[in-house]
Coordinates of C-alpha atoms in Angstrom, one line a residue:
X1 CA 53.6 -73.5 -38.5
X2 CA 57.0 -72.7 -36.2
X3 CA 57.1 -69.5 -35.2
X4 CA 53.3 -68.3 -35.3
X5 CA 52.0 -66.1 -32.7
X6 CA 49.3 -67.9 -30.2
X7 CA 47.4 -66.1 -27.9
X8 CA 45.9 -67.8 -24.5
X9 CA 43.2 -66.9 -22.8
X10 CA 41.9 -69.4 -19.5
X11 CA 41.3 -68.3 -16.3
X12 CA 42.6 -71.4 -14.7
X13 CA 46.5 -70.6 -14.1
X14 CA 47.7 -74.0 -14.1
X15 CA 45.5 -75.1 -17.7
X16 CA 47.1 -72.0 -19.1
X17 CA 50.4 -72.5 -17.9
X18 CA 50.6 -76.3 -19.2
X19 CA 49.1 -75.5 -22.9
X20 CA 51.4 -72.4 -22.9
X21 CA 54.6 -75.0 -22.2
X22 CA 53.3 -77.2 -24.7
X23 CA 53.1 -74.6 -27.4
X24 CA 56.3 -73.4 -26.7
X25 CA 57.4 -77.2 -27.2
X26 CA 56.0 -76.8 -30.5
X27 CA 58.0 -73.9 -31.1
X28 CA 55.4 -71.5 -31.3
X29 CA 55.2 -67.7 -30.1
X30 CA 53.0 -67.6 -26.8
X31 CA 51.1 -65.2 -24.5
X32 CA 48.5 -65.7 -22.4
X33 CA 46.2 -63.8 -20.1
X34 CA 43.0 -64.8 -17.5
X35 CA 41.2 -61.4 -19.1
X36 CA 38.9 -61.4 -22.3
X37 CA 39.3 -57.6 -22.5
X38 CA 42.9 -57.9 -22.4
X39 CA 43.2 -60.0 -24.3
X40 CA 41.4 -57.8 -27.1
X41 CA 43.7 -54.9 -26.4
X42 CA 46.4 -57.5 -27.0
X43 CA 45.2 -58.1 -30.5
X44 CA 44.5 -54.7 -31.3
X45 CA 47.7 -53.9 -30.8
X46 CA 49.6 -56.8 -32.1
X47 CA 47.5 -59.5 -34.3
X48 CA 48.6 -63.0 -33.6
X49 CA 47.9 -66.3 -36.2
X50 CA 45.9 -68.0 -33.3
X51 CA 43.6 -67.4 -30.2
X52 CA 42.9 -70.7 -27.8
X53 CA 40.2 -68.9 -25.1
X54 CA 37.9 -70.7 -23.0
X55 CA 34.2 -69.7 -22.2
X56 CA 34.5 -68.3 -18.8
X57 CA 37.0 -65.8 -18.7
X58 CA 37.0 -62.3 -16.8
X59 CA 35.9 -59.0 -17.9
X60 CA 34.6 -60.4 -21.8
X61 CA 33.7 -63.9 -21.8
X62 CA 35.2 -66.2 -24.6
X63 CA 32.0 -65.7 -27.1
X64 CA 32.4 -61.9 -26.6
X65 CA 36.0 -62.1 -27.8
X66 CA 35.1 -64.8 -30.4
X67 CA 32.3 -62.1 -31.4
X68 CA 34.7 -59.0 -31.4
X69 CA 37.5 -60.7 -33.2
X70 CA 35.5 -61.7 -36.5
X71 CA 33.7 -58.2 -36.4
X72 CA 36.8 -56.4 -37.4
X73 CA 39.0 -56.6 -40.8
X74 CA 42.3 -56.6 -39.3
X75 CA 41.3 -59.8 -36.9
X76 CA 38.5 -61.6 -38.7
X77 CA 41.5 -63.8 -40.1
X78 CA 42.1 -65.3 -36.8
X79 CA 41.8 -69.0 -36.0
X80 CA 39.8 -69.0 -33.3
X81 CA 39.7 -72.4 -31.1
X82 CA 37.3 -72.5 -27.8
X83 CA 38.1 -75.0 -25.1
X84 CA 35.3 -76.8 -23.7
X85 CA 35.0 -78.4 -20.1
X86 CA 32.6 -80.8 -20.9
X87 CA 31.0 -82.6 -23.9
X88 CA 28.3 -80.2 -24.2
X89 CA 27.3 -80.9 -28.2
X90 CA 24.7 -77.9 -28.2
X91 CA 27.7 -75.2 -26.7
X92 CA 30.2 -76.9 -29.2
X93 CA 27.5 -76.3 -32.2
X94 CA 27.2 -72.5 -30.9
X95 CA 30.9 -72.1 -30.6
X96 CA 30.9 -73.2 -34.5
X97 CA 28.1 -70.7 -35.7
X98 CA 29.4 -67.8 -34.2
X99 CA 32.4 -68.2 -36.1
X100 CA 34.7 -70.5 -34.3
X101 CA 37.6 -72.1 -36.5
X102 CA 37.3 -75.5 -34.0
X103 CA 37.1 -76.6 -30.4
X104 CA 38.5 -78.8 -28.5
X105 CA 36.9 -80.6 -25.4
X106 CA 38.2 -81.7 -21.9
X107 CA 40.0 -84.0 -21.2
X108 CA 42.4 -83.6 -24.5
X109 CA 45.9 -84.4 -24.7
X110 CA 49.1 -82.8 -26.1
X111 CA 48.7 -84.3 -29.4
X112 CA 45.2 -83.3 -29.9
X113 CA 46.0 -79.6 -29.3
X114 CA 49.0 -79.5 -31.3
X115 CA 47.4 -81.3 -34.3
X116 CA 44.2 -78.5 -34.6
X117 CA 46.8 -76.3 -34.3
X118 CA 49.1 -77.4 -36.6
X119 CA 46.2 -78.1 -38.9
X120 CA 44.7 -74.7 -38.9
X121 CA 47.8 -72.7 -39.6
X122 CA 48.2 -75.0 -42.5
X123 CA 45.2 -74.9 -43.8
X124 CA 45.1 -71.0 -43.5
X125 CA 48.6 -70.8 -45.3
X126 CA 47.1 -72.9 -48.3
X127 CA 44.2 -70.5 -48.7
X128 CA 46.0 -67.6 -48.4
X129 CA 48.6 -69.1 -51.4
X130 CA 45.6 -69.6 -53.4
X131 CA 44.5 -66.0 -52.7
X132 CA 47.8 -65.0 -54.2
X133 CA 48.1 -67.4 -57.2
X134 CA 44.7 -66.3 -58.7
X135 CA 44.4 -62.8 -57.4
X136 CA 48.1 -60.9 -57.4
X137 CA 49.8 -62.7 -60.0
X138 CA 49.9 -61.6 -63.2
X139 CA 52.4 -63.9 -64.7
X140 CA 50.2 -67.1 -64.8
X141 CA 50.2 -65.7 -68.4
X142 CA 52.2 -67.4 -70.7
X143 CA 55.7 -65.1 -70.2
X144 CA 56.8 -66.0 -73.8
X145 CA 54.6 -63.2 -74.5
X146 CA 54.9 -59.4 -73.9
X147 CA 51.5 -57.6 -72.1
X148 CA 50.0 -56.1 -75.0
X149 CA 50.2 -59.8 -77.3
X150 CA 48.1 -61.3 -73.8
X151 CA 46.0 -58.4 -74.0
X152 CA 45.4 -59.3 -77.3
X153 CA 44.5 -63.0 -76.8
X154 CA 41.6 -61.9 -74.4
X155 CA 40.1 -60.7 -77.0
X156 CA 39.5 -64.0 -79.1
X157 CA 36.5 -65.4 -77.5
X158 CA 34.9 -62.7 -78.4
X159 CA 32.5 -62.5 -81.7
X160 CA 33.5 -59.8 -84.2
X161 CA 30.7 -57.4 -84.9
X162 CA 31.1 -55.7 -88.6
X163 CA 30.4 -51.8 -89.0
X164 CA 29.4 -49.9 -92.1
X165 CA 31.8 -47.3 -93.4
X166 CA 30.6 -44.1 -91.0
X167 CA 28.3 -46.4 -89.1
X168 CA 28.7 -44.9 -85.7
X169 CA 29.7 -47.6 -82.7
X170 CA 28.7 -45.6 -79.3
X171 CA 27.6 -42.2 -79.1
X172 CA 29.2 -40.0 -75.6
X173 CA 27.1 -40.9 -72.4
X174 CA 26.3 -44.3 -73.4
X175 CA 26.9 -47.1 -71.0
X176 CA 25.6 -50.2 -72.3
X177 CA 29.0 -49.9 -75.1
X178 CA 31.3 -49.6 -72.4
X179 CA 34.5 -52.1 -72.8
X180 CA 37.3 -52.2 -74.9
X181 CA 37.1 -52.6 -78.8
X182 CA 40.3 -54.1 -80.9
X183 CA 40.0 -53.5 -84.4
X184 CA 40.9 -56.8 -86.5
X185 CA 40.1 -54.7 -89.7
X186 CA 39.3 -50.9 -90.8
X187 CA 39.5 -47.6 -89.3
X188 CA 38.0 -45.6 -86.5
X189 CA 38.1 -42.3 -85.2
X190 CA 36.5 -41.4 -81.8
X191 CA 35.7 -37.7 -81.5
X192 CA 33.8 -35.0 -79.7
X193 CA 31.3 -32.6 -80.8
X194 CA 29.6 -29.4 -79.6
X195 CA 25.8 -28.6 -79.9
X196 CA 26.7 -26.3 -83.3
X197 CA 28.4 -29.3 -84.7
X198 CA 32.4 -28.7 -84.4
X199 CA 34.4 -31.7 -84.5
X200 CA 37.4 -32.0 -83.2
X201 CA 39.1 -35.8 -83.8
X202 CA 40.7 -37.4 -80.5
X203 CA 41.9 -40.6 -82.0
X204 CA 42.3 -42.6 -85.1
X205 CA 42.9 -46.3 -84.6
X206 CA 43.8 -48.9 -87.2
X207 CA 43.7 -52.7 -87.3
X208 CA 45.6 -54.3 -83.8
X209 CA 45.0 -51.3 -81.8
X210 CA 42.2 -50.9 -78.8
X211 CA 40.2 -48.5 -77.9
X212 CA 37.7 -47.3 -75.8
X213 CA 39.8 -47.4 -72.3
X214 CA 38.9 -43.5 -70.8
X215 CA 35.4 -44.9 -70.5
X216 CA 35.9 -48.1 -69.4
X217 CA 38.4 -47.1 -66.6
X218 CA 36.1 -44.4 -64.9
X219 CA 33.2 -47.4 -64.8
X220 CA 30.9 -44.9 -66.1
X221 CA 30.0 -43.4 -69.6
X222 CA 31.4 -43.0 -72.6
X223 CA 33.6 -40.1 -73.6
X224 CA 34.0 -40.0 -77.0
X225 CA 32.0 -40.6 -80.2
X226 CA 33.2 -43.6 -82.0
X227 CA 32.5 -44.2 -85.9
X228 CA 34.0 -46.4 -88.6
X229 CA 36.0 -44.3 -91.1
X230 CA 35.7 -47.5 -93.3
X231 CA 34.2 -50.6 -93.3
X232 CA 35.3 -51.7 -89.7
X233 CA 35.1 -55.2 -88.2
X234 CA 35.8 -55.4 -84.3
X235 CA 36.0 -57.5 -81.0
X236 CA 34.9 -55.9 -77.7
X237 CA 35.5 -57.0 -74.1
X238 CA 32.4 -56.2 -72.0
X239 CA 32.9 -53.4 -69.1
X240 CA 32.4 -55.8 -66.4
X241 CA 34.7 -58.6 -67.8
X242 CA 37.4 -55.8 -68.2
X243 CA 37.0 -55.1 -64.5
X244 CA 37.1 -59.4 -63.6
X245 CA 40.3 -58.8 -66.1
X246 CA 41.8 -56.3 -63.8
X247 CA 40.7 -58.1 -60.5
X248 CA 42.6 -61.3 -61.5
X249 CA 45.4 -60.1 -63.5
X250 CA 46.0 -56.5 -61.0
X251 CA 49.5 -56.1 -63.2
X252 CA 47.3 -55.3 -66.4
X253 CA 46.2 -52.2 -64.9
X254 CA 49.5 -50.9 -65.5
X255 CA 49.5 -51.6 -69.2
X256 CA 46.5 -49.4 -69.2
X257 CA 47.8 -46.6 -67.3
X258 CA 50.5 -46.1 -69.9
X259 CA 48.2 -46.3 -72.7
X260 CA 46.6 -44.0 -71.0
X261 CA 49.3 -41.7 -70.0
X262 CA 50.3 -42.0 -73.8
X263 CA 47.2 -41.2 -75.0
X264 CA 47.0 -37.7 -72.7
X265 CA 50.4 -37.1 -73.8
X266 CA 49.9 -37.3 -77.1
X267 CA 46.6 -34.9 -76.8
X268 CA 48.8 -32.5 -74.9
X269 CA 51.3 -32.3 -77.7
X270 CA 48.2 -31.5 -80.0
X271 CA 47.1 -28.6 -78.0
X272 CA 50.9 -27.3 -78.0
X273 CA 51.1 -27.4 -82.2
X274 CA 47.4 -25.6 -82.4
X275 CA 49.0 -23.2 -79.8
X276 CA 52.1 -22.4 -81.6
X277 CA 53.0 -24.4 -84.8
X278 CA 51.7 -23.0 -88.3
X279 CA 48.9 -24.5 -90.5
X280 CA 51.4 -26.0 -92.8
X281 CA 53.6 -27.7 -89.4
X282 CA 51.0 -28.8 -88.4
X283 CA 49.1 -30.6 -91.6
X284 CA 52.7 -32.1 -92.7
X285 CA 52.9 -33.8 -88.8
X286 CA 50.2 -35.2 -89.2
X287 CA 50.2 -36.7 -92.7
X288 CA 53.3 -38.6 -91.1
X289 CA 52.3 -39.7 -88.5
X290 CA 48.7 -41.0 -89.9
X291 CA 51.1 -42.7 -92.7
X292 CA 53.7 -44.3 -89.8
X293 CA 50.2 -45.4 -88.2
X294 CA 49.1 -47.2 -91.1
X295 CA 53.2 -49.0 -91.1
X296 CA 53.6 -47.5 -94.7
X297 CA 56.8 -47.3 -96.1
X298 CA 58.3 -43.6 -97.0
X299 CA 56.3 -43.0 -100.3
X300 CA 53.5 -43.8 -98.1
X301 CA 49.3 -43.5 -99.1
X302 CA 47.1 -42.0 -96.7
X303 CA 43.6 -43.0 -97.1
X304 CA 41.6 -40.5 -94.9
X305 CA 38.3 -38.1 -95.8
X306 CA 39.6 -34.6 -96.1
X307 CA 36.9 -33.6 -93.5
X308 CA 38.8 -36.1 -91.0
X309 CA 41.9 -34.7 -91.1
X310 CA 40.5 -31.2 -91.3
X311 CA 39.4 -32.1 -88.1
X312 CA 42.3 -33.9 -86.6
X313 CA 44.1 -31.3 -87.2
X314 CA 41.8 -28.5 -85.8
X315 CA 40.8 -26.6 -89.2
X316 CA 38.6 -26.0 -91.8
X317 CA 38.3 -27.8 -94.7
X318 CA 39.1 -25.4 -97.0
X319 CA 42.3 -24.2 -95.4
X320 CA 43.5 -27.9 -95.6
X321 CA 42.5 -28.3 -99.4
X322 CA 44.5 -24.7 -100.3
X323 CA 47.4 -26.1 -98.1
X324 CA 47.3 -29.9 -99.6
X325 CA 47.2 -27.6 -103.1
X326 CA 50.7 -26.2 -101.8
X327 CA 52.1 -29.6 -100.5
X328 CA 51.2 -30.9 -104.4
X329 CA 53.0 -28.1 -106.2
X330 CA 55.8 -28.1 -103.9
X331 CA 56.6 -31.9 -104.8
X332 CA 56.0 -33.2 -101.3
X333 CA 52.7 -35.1 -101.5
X334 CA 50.6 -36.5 -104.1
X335 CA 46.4 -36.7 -104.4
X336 CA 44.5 -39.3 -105.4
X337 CA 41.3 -38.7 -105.2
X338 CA 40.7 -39.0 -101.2
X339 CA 44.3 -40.3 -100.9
X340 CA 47.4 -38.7 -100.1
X341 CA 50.3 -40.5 -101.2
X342 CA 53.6 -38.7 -99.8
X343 CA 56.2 -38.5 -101.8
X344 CA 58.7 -36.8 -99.5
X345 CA 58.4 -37.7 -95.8
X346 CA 61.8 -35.9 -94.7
X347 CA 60.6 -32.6 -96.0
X348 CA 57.3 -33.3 -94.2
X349 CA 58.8 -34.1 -91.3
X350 CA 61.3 -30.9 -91.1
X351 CA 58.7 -28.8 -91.9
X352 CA 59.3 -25.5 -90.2
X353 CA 57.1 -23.7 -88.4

């Protein structure tokens, strides 16, 4: 490719003078030196597309450079072609199993050393655009969707896997759960617990939404306790094919980092209203929001076990059921039986404090 940057390296000043004017010809970049170790301070310094060394060279012979250049990172990317005096088939086979991109052998002509050349940098461009396509692009996905409807079509190969109504999914340290979980029907909470039994709720996910990404981005336990507030069918993307997700499609990782981010906000917003909102604030925002979760309309019904949202909201279950009493009386909400059916939302929602 014009304009690459070639680097010479032949003890024999009128060999390395004629390749060097042929290159140029081709409208390559060129330097050239008679010293192996120069010639390694060279590409330390600044990393060129394509060395051309012979065997005997001064300081570091041609298989030392050949040898340091592939031990390092930032030159093992290197085409490296040895030039051979004679048609030695053993020294052309060690050339190639230490590492050698090619050789060429004396006598060769212009053409000959232009073509490897030409067909090296080409061939390295066409693996390094495959490298790109499959690796860093995210938009091989079909762009007529948004990231969170792909997200969703990853799950589909998936088989769902039905849970019992307070059947619990994964338990807190467990890895072999690890993934992400979309709910195509029912409810689930994931919570935490302490050794005396307090709950406190950290999430309540409905049918569409995903869960299970805290874990699965720190690679390595659970969190949370999940369970099925109702009977709860779900698909799940296997920790190590989340990771191949992120690997080929790096993009999606930033679609988790908001989620993310959202979900730590939200939690931060929580521990504000325990901190300085009332009971009653705090029961009436989240009877809303629970009801704008489930995309009810404004006489909404909100089908959660008291205990739950006793413990979403960070109380006992007794000091919800006198304040639900209040709600009822006071012509905001409505019970039946487990269910909450709200009858006025912009009260709720200007609750004050």
């Amino acid at each position: 490719m014009e304009g690459s940057k070639i680097l010479v390296i032949l003890e024999d000043f009128d060999l390395r003078a004629k390749i060097t004017e042929i290159l140029t010809v081709g409208k390559y970049n060129v330097k050239s030196t008679d010293s192996g170790k120069h010639a390694i301070d060279i590409i330390r310094k600044n990393p060129v597309d394509v060395i051309i060394s012979g065997v005997n060279v001064s300081e570091i012979d041609g298989f030392g450079v050949l040898l340091t250049v592939n031990k390092f990172t930032e030159t093992a990317g290197i085409i490296f072609i040895m030039l051979l005096n004679d048609k030695d088939y053993d020294l052309a086979r060690r050339v190639m199993e230490l590492g050698a991109d090619g050789h060429l052998m004396a006598p060769f002509d212009d053409g000959e050393l232009l073509n490897q050349v030409g067909v090296k940098l080409r061939k390295k461009r066409l693996q390094h655009d495959l490298f790109l396509k499959k690796h860093l692009q995210l938009r091989s996905i079909d762009n007529s969707k948004d990231d969170m409807s792909w997200l969703r079509s990853r799950f589909e190969g998936s088989l769902p896997r039905h849970f019992k109504k307070n059947q619990v999914l994964y338990y807190k340290g467990e890895r072999r759960s690890l993934g992400l979980h979309y709910i195509l029907s029912g409810k689930v909470k994931t919570y935490v617990a302490d050794t005396a039994g307090n709950v406190f709720i950290t999430g309540i996910y409905g049918p569409h939404e995903y869960f299970g990404l805290q874990g699965t981005l720190l690679g390595t336990e659970n969190k949370e306790i999940a369970e099925a507030i109702d009977s709860t069918e779900v698909l799940t993307i296997p920790f190590a094919e989340v990771q191949h997700l992120i690997t080929d499609y790096p993009e999606i990782f930033s679609v988790f980092a908001k989620d993310l981010a959202l979900t730590l906000s939200k939690r931060d917003e929580k521990l504000l209203d325990i901190a300085y909102y009332s009971v009653r604030k705090r029961i009436a925002k989240a009877i809303i929001g629970l009801t704008q979760l489930s995309h009810n309309a404004e006489r909404g019904r909100l089908i959660l076990p008291r205990h739950d949202l006793a413990c979403l909201v960070g109380i006992a279950s007794e000091t919800l059921s006198r304040v639900l009493s209040d709600f009822t009386k006071e012509g905001l909400i409505e019970k039946e039986g487990n269910n909450i059916i709200v009858l006025d939302a912009k009260s709720l929602m200007l609750m004050k404090n």
